[in-house]
Amino acid sequence: MRIAMLASEAAPYVKTGGLGDVMQALPAELSKIKGNEIVLFLPYYKKIKLDPSIKVEAVGSFTMELAWRESYVGIFRLKSRRKKLQIYFIDNDYYFGARSTIYGDFDDGERFTYFSKAAMAALYYLNFKPDILHCHDWQSAMGVVYCRALYQAWCPNTKTIFTIHNVEYQGWADSSFFETTLGLPEFFRGHMTFDGSINLMKGAITMADVVSTVSKTYSQELCYPQYAHRLDGVLRNATLTGITNGIDVGVYNPETDAALRVNYSAADMSGKWENKRALREEMGLRTDVDTPIMGMVTRLAGHKGIDLLCYIAQKLLQRDVQLVIVGTGEKQYECILSALQKQYPGKVAVRLAFDPALACRVYAGVDMYLMPSKSEPCGLSQLIAMRYGGVPIVSETGGLKDTVPNYDPESKEGRGFVFSEYTGEEFLSAIDRAVALYYDDREEFNALAKRNMQTDFSWQVPAGEYMKLYTELLSK
Ligand code: GLC
């Protein structure tokens, strides 16, 4: 099967969040399946262009219209021996190569419309006629639309799939964007318009053969206004399915992770306790205690539940626990967390940083991992935390619900501690259940952590589900 993927980020080249992890692992996993040929398109950001360790070769260039603009499109390909997975970078200095931003520029709508259109043009240029065109999030949503609008005659049998990793970001633009930038036939205006404005994600949802999202529960939640950021009506009319993400178990592997003090496996957890000691030293936490460490590696944003944590913090810190938080984000939370660290020296450690290596040491060093998200399409941190032998404490939403069944002390089934009502009291009570197990039955607490480590969170299962979905689409 020939599969073309479009995305705005993929680790290790460029990553700002979970999408980057998914785009590193999913194409690679699919390329291992016999008969598959995968191409992945990314913007050629300045950061990638300037990185001497990323070796590319020029493949070709042409000019392309974007409404009234005549734009340059350069195609570069990662030098690689893996012929089944080719990574292409779309080069244009004006949009990507000469500025440092990944997201957040005034003209993001135009930048990513350009990217999506250029990637389609590049497929045509390369004469790579995909069986499946798979676009991710609003930044590549226009790939689906241009595929239908401009390339129908060239690839009439190509099936399109659009995956929503986070519905919060949709690519809104003024209604004039339709003429000034999209440059589509009038027929498409209705598909692109929502509430008088242009909405790129809506375009992909209404035009794709199938829409998917990154967990079963989130795919159901998206049909309700409290989760869908206004697109619930549009999504209720779509063919919507959910496939829960995995993690790259080669990258996130406590047996080989070079960021850790010592490597360890489920067979011998003593290395984990070594990492716990090391984390205390590194973060300036008291080392002469036997408390559980709870950790969070996160963007400091309200929907990640940081507000809930701040709300319960004073009560939580009356307990014999230690708290480690790593992340950057909204100023208000940075201030509250820094104040907590001052108030509870040796007990609370905060690093306001985006630091992937430290993140891994946190996963390896903590006993419990907090993820009280208000909504969570899938969430990868809870999976990484479990792979490193942590016990997650999560809200019952989206992918958290699907990947962390609540622990039942009777049957000893489940993977973590779940709260369903989104209140500080419920969050605290889930934490208390975890802390009680830690102090009252350490053997069972450690056994739970160990079982989590042994659970298969690899991409093999989800990649198989995507293949099934693709195959179904192609048989229609
Ligand atoms: C987004 C979502 C997150 C998901 C990730 C990868 O970042 O917020 O829940 O895990 O995409 O699909």
Coordinates of C-alpha atoms and ligand atoms in Angstrom, one line a residue:
M1 CA 0.0 0.0 0.0
R2 CA 1.3 3.5 -0.9
I3 CA 0.6 5.9 2.0
A4 CA 1.4 9.6 2.0
M5 CA 1.3 11.4 5.4
L6 CA 1.3 15.2 5.9
A7 CA 2.1 16.7 9.3
S8 CA 3.5 19.8 10.8
E9 CA 5.9 18.0 13.2
A10 CA 7.7 14.7 13.6
A11 CA 10.4 13.9 16.1
P12 CA 13.4 13.9 16.1
Y13 CA 13.4 16.6 13.4
V14 CA 10.8 18.9 15.0
K15 CA 8.6 18.3 18.0
T16 CA 6.5 20.6 20.2
G17 CA 4.1 18.0 21.6
G18 CA 2.5 14.6 21.3
L19 CA 1.9 14.9 17.5
G20 CA 5.7 14.9 17.0
D21 CA 6.0 11.6 18.8
V22 CA 3.1 10.1 16.8
M23 CA 4.6 11.2 13.5
Q24 CA 8.0 9.7 14.5
A25 CA 6.5 6.3 15.3
L26 CA 3.5 5.7 13.2
P27 CA 5.0 6.0 9.7
A28 CA 8.0 4.0 10.9
E29 CA 5.8 1.2 12.2
L30 CA 3.7 1.2 9.0
S31 CA 6.8 1.0 6.9
K32 CA 7.7 -2.3 8.6
I33 CA 4.6 -4.0 7.2
K34 CA 5.2 -5.9 4.1
G35 CA 4.1 -4.3 0.9
N36 CA 3.9 -0.8 2.4
E37 CA 5.6 2.3 1.0
I38 CA 5.4 5.4 3.2
V39 CA 6.2 9.0 2.4
L40 CA 6.0 11.7 5.1
F41 CA 6.0 15.4 4.3
L42 CA 7.1 18.1 6.8
P43 CA 7.8 21.8 6.4
Y44 CA 11.5 22.5 6.1
Y45 CA 11.7 24.7 9.2
K46 CA 14.8 26.8 9.9
K47 CA 15.6 24.6 12.9
I48 CA 15.8 21.5 10.6
K49 CA 17.6 23.4 7.9
L50 CA 20.3 24.6 10.2
D51 CA 20.8 21.2 11.9
P52 CA 24.0 19.7 10.5
S53 CA 23.1 16.2 11.7
I54 CA 20.0 16.1 9.4
K55 CA 21.4 15.1 6.1
V56 CA 19.2 15.8 3.1
E57 CA 19.4 15.7 -0.7
A58 CA 17.6 18.0 -3.2
V59 CA 15.0 16.3 -5.2
G60 CA 13.5 19.1 -7.3
S61 CA 11.7 22.4 -7.3
F62 CA 8.9 24.2 -9.1
T63 CA 6.6 27.2 -8.6
M64 CA 3.1 26.9 -7.4
E65 CA 0.1 29.3 -7.2
L66 CA -1.4 30.1 -3.8
A67 CA -4.3 32.3 -4.8
W68 CA -2.6 35.3 -6.4
R69 CA 0.9 34.3 -5.2
E70 CA 3.5 32.5 -7.2
S71 CA 5.5 30.5 -4.7
Y72 CA 8.6 28.6 -4.8
V73 CA 8.5 24.9 -3.7
G74 CA 11.7 23.0 -3.0
I75 CA 11.6 19.3 -2.2
F76 CA 14.4 17.8 -0.1
R77 CA 14.6 14.2 1.0
L78 CA 16.2 12.8 4.1
K79 CA 19.2 10.7 3.2
S80 CA 18.2 7.3 4.5
R81 CA 18.7 3.7 3.7
R82 CA 15.2 2.8 4.6
K83 CA 13.6 2.9 1.2
K84 CA 10.1 2.0 2.6
L85 CA 9.9 5.2 4.5
Q86 CA 10.9 8.4 2.8
I87 CA 10.8 11.7 4.6
Y88 CA 10.4 14.8 2.5
F89 CA 10.8 18.5 3.6
I90 CA 8.9 21.2 1.8
D91 CA 11.3 24.1 1.4
N92 CA 10.3 27.8 1.3
D93 CA 12.3 30.4 3.1
Y94 CA 9.6 32.9 3.3
Y95 CA 7.2 30.6 5.1
F96 CA 9.6 28.3 7.0
G97 CA 13.3 28.5 6.3
A98 CA 14.0 32.1 7.4
R99 CA 12.0 32.3 10.6
S100 CA 12.4 30.6 13.9
T101 CA 8.7 30.0 14.7
I102 CA 7.1 26.6 14.3
Y103 CA 3.6 27.8 15.3
G104 CA 2.3 31.1 16.5
D105 CA 3.0 33.5 13.6
F106 CA 0.3 36.0 12.4
D107 CA 0.1 34.1 9.1
D108 CA 0.0 30.5 10.3
G109 CA -3.1 29.9 8.2
E110 CA -1.3 30.9 5.1
R111 CA 1.9 29.1 6.0
F112 CA 0.2 25.8 6.5
T113 CA -2.2 26.2 3.6
Y114 CA 1.0 26.7 1.5
F115 CA 2.6 23.6 3.1
S116 CA -0.4 21.4 2.4
K117 CA -0.9 22.5 -1.1
A118 CA 2.9 22.2 -1.8
A119 CA 3.0 18.7 -0.4
M120 CA 0.2 17.6 -2.7
A121 CA 2.0 19.3 -5.6
A122 CA 5.2 17.4 -4.6
L123 CA 3.4 14.1 -4.6
Y124 CA 2.3 14.9 -8.2
Y125 CA 5.8 16.1 -9.1
L126 CA 7.3 12.8 -7.7
N127 CA 4.5 10.9 -9.4
F128 CA 3.8 9.1 -6.1
K129 CA 0.1 8.4 -6.4
P130 CA -0.9 7.3 -2.9
D131 CA -3.6 4.8 -2.1
I132 CA -4.0 6.6 1.2
L133 CA -3.5 10.2 1.9
H134 CA -3.4 10.7 5.7
C135 CA -3.4 14.2 7.1
H136 CA -2.9 15.2 10.7
D137 CA -4.4 18.1 12.5
W138 CA -5.4 21.5 11.1
Q139 CA -2.0 22.4 9.7
S140 CA -2.3 19.7 7.1
A141 CA -6.1 19.7 6.8
M142 CA -5.9 21.4 3.4
G143 CA -4.1 18.4 2.0
V144 CA -7.4 16.5 2.0
V145 CA -9.2 19.4 0.4
Y146 CA -6.7 20.1 -2.3
C147 CA -6.5 16.4 -3.1
R148 CA -10.1 16.5 -4.0
A149 CA -10.2 20.0 -5.5
L150 CA -7.1 19.8 -7.7
Y151 CA -5.9 16.2 -8.1
Q152 CA -9.1 14.2 -8.5
A153 CA -8.3 13.4 -12.1
W154 CA -4.7 12.4 -11.3
C155 CA -5.5 10.2 -8.3
P156 CA -9.3 9.4 -8.5
N157 CA -8.8 6.3 -6.3
T158 CA -6.9 7.8 -3.5
K159 CA -8.7 7.6 -0.2
T160 CA -8.3 10.3 2.4
I161 CA -8.1 10.2 6.1
F162 CA -7.9 13.1 8.5
T163 CA -6.8 12.6 12.1
I164 CA -7.6 15.0 14.9
H165 CA -5.0 15.0 17.6
N166 CA -6.5 18.0 19.3
V167 CA -9.7 19.7 18.2
E168 CA -8.8 22.9 20.2
Y169 CA -6.7 24.2 17.3
Q170 CA -8.7 24.3 14.1
G171 CA -7.2 26.9 11.8
W172 CA -9.6 29.8 11.9
A173 CA -9.4 32.6 9.3
D174 CA -11.4 35.5 8.1
S175 CA -13.9 34.8 5.4
S176 CA -11.8 36.6 2.8
F177 CA -9.1 34.0 3.3
F178 CA -11.1 31.9 0.8
E179 CA -10.3 34.3 -2.1
T180 CA -7.0 35.7 -0.9
T181 CA -5.3 32.4 0.0
L182 CA -7.2 29.2 -0.5
G183 CA -7.9 30.0 -4.2
L184 CA -10.5 27.2 -4.4
P185 CA -13.4 26.9 -6.8
E186 CA -16.6 28.5 -5.3
F187 CA -18.1 25.0 -4.8
F188 CA -15.8 24.5 -1.8
R189 CA -16.8 27.6 0.1
G190 CA -19.5 25.8 2.1
H191 CA -17.1 23.1 3.2
M192 CA -14.6 25.7 4.4
T193 CA -17.0 28.1 6.1
F194 CA -18.1 27.9 9.7
D195 CA -20.1 30.7 11.4
G196 CA -19.1 33.2 8.7
S197 CA -15.4 32.4 9.0
I198 CA -13.0 30.0 7.3
N199 CA -12.2 26.9 9.3
L200 CA -9.6 24.7 7.8
M201 CA -10.3 21.7 10.1
K202 CA -13.9 21.8 9.1
G203 CA -12.8 21.5 5.4
A204 CA -10.9 18.3 6.1
I205 CA -13.7 16.8 8.3
T206 CA -16.3 17.3 5.6
M207 CA -14.1 16.2 2.7
A208 CA -12.2 13.3 4.1
D209 CA -13.4 9.7 3.4
V210 CA -12.9 9.0 7.1
V211 CA -12.0 11.1 10.2
S212 CA -10.2 9.5 13.0
T213 CA -9.0 10.6 16.4
V214 CA -6.5 9.3 18.8
S215 CA -8.6 7.3 21.2
K216 CA -12.0 5.6 21.3
T217 CA -13.4 7.7 24.1
Y218 CA -12.3 11.0 22.6
S219 CA -14.0 10.0 19.3
Q220 CA -17.2 9.8 21.3
E221 CA -16.6 12.9 23.3
L222 CA -16.1 14.9 20.2
C223 CA -19.8 14.7 19.4
Y224 CA -20.5 16.8 22.5
P225 CA -20.2 20.6 22.7
Q226 CA -18.1 20.6 25.9
Y227 CA -15.3 18.8 24.1
A228 CA -15.6 19.8 20.5
H229 CA -14.7 23.5 20.6
R230 CA -17.8 24.2 18.5
L231 CA -17.3 21.4 15.9
D232 CA -19.6 18.9 17.5
G233 CA -22.3 19.4 14.9
V234 CA -19.8 18.9 12.0
L235 CA -18.3 15.9 13.7
R236 CA -21.6 14.2 14.4
N237 CA -22.1 14.1 10.6
A238 CA -18.7 12.7 9.9
T239 CA -17.6 9.1 9.8
L240 CA -15.6 9.2 13.0
T241 CA -13.5 6.5 14.5
G242 CA -10.9 6.3 17.3
I243 CA -7.5 4.5 17.3
T244 CA -5.5 4.8 20.5
N245 CA -1.9 5.9 20.1
G246 CA 1.0 3.8 21.2
I247 CA 4.5 5.0 22.2
D248 CA 7.8 4.4 20.5
V249 CA 9.1 1.6 22.8
G250 CA 12.5 1.9 21.2
V251 CA 12.8 5.5 22.1
Y252 CA 11.1 5.3 25.5
N253 CA 12.9 2.4 26.9
P254 CA 14.3 2.4 30.5
E255 CA 16.6 -0.5 29.6
T256 CA 18.5 1.7 27.1
D257 CA 17.5 5.4 27.8
A258 CA 20.8 7.3 27.9
A259 CA 19.3 10.1 30.0
L260 CA 18.9 7.9 33.1
R261 CA 21.3 7.5 36.0
V262 CA 21.1 3.7 35.5
N263 CA 19.1 1.6 33.1
Y264 CA 16.6 -1.0 34.4
S265 CA 13.9 -3.4 33.5
A266 CA 10.8 -4.9 35.0
A267 CA 12.9 -8.0 35.9
D268 CA 14.9 -5.9 38.3
M269 CA 13.3 -2.7 39.6
S270 CA 16.2 -1.8 41.9
G271 CA 17.5 0.5 39.1
K272 CA 14.3 2.4 39.4
W273 CA 14.9 3.2 43.1
E274 CA 18.4 4.3 42.1
N275 CA 16.8 6.7 39.6
K276 CA 14.4 7.9 42.3
R277 CA 17.4 8.7 44.6
A278 CA 19.1 10.5 41.7
L279 CA 16.0 12.5 40.9
R280 CA 15.8 13.7 44.5
E281 CA 19.5 14.8 44.3
E282 CA 19.1 16.5 40.9
M283 CA 15.9 18.4 41.9
G284 CA 17.0 19.3 45.5
L285 CA 14.4 17.2 47.2
R286 CA 15.0 15.7 50.7
T287 CA 16.8 12.4 50.4
D288 CA 16.3 11.1 54.0
V289 CA 12.7 10.2 53.7
D290 CA 10.6 7.3 52.4
T291 CA 7.9 9.3 50.7
P292 CA 6.4 8.6 47.3
I293 CA 7.4 11.1 44.6
M294 CA 4.6 12.3 42.3
G295 CA 5.5 13.9 39.1
M296 CA 4.2 15.8 36.1
V297 CA 5.8 16.7 32.8
T298 CA 3.5 19.0 31.0
R299 CA 2.6 22.2 29.3
L300 CA 1.4 24.5 32.0
A301 CA -2.1 25.0 30.6
G302 CA -5.5 25.0 32.3
H303 CA -6.8 22.1 30.3
K304 CA -3.9 19.9 31.5
G305 CA -5.4 20.2 35.0
I306 CA -2.7 22.4 36.4
D307 CA -5.4 24.6 37.8
L308 CA -6.8 21.6 39.7
L309 CA -3.4 20.7 41.0
C310 CA -2.8 24.3 42.2
Y311 CA -6.2 24.3 43.9
I312 CA -5.5 21.2 46.0
A313 CA -1.8 21.9 46.4
Q314 CA -1.9 23.1 50.0
K315 CA -4.0 20.1 51.2
L316 CA -1.9 17.7 49.1
L317 CA 1.4 19.0 50.7
Q318 CA 0.1 18.3 54.2
R319 CA 0.7 14.6 53.3
D320 CA 4.0 12.8 53.3
V321 CA 4.7 13.1 49.6
Q322 CA 7.1 14.9 47.3
L323 CA 6.1 16.7 44.1
V324 CA 8.2 17.2 40.9
I325 CA 6.9 19.4 38.1
V326 CA 8.6 20.1 34.8
G327 CA 7.2 22.2 32.0
T328 CA 6.6 25.7 30.7
G329 CA 3.4 27.5 29.8
E330 CA 1.0 30.1 31.2
K331 CA 2.6 32.7 33.5
Q332 CA 0.0 32.4 36.2
Y333 CA 0.9 28.7 36.8
E334 CA 4.6 29.3 36.6
C335 CA 4.2 31.8 39.4
I336 CA 2.0 29.6 41.6
L337 CA 4.3 26.6 41.2
S338 CA 7.4 28.7 41.9
A339 CA 5.8 30.0 45.1
L340 CA 4.9 26.4 46.1
Q341 CA 8.5 25.4 45.7
K342 CA 9.6 28.3 48.0
Q343 CA 7.0 27.4 50.6
Y344 CA 7.9 23.7 50.6
P345 CA 11.6 23.4 50.1
G346 CA 12.8 19.9 49.8
K347 CA 9.3 18.7 49.2
V348 CA 8.3 20.5 46.0
A349 CA 10.7 20.8 43.0
V350 CA 9.7 22.8 39.9
R351 CA 11.7 23.3 36.7
L352 CA 10.2 25.8 34.3
A353 CA 11.7 24.2 31.2
F354 CA 11.0 22.1 28.1
D355 CA 13.7 19.5 28.7
P356 CA 13.2 16.0 27.2
A357 CA 16.1 14.4 29.0
L358 CA 15.0 15.6 32.4
A359 CA 11.5 14.5 31.5
C360 CA 12.8 10.9 31.1
R361 CA 14.5 11.1 34.5
V362 CA 11.2 12.2 36.0
Y363 CA 9.4 9.3 34.4
A364 CA 12.1 7.0 35.8
G365 CA 12.3 8.6 39.2
V366 CA 8.6 9.0 40.2
D367 CA 6.3 6.5 41.9
M368 CA 3.2 8.2 40.8
Y369 CA 2.4 10.3 37.7
L370 CA -0.3 12.9 37.8
M371 CA -2.4 13.7 34.7
P372 CA -5.6 15.4 35.7
S373 CA -6.4 16.7 32.2
K374 CA -9.8 18.3 31.7
S375 CA -9.8 16.7 28.2
E376 CA -7.1 14.5 26.7
P377 CA -7.4 13.2 23.1
C378 CA -4.9 10.4 23.9
G379 CA -2.1 11.5 26.1
L380 CA 1.3 9.9 25.8
S381 CA 2.9 10.8 29.1
Q382 CA 0.8 8.4 31.1
L383 CA 2.0 5.6 28.7
I384 CA 5.6 6.6 29.1
A385 CA 5.2 6.9 32.9
M386 CA 3.8 3.3 33.0
R387 CA 6.6 2.1 30.7
Y388 CA 9.1 3.5 33.2
G389 CA 7.3 1.9 36.2
G390 CA 5.1 4.7 37.4
V391 CA 1.5 4.5 38.6
P392 CA -0.7 7.1 36.9
I393 CA -3.3 9.1 38.6
V394 CA -5.6 10.4 35.9
S395 CA -9.0 12.0 35.2
E396 CA -11.5 9.8 33.4
T397 CA -11.4 11.4 29.9
G398 CA -10.3 10.6 26.4
G399 CA -7.3 8.4 26.0
L400 CA -6.6 8.5 29.8
K401 CA -9.8 6.6 30.3
D402 CA -8.9 4.1 27.6
T403 CA -5.3 3.5 28.7
V404 CA -5.6 3.6 32.5
P405 CA -8.3 1.4 33.9
N406 CA -8.9 2.1 37.6
Y407 CA -7.1 -0.1 40.0
D408 CA -9.2 -2.5 42.0
P409 CA -7.6 -3.6 45.3
E410 CA -9.8 -6.8 45.3
S411 CA -9.0 -8.2 41.9
K412 CA -5.7 -6.3 41.6
E413 CA -6.7 -5.4 38.1
G414 CA -6.2 -1.9 36.6
R415 CA -3.2 0.3 36.1
G416 CA -3.7 3.4 38.0
F417 CA -6.1 5.6 40.1
V418 CA -8.9 7.3 38.2
F419 CA -11.3 10.1 39.2
S420 CA -14.4 10.7 37.1
E421 CA -15.9 13.9 38.6
Y422 CA -13.7 16.8 37.7
T423 CA -13.3 18.4 41.1
G424 CA -10.3 19.0 43.5
E425 CA -11.9 16.7 46.1
E426 CA -12.1 13.8 43.7
F427 CA -8.6 14.3 42.4
L428 CA -7.3 14.4 46.0
S429 CA -9.2 11.3 46.9
A430 CA -7.6 9.4 43.9
I431 CA -4.2 10.6 45.1
D432 CA -5.1 9.4 48.6
R433 CA -6.0 5.9 47.3
A434 CA -2.6 5.7 45.6
V435 CA -0.7 7.0 48.6
A436 CA -2.5 4.6 50.9
L437 CA -1.5 1.6 48.7
Y438 CA 2.1 2.9 48.7
Y439 CA 2.3 3.1 52.5
D440 CA 0.1 0.2 53.5
D441 CA 1.1 -2.4 50.9
R442 CA 4.4 -1.5 49.3
E443 CA 4.8 -4.9 47.8
E444 CA 1.5 -4.6 45.9
F445 CA 2.3 -1.0 44.9
N446 CA 5.6 -2.1 43.4
A447 CA 3.9 -5.1 41.7
L448 CA 1.4 -2.8 40.1
A449 CA 4.3 -0.6 38.8
K450 CA 6.0 -3.7 37.5
R451 CA 2.8 -4.9 35.7
N452 CA 2.5 -1.5 34.1
M453 CA 6.1 -1.8 32.8
Q454 CA 5.3 -5.2 31.3
T455 CA 2.2 -3.9 29.4
D456 CA 2.6 -3.6 25.7
F457 CA 2.1 0.1 24.7
S458 CA 4.0 -0.3 21.4
W459 CA 2.7 1.0 18.1
Q460 CA 2.2 -2.5 16.7
V461 CA -1.4 -2.8 17.7
P462 CA -2.5 0.7 16.6
A463 CA -0.5 0.4 13.3
G464 CA -2.5 -2.8 12.6
E465 CA -5.7 -0.9 13.3
Y466 CA -4.8 1.8 10.9
M467 CA -4.0 -0.8 8.3
K468 CA -7.4 -2.3 8.8
L469 CA -9.0 1.1 8.4
Y470 CA -7.0 1.8 5.2
T471 CA -7.9 -1.6 3.8
E472 CA -11.6 -1.1 4.5
L473 CA -11.5 2.3 2.8
L474 CA -9.8 0.9 -0.3
S475 CA -12.3 -1.8 -0.6
K476 CA -15.2 0.7 -0.8
Ligands
GLC1 C1 -2.2 16.0 21.1 C2 -3.1 15.6 22.2 C3 -2.6 14.5 23.0 C4 -2.2 13.3 22.0 C5 -1.3 13.8 21.0 C6 -0.9 12.8 20.0 O1 -1.0 16.6 21.6 O2 -3.4 16.7 23.1 O3 -3.6 14.0 23.9 O4 -1.6 12.3 22.7 O5 -1.8 14.9 20.3 O6 -1.9 12.2 19.3

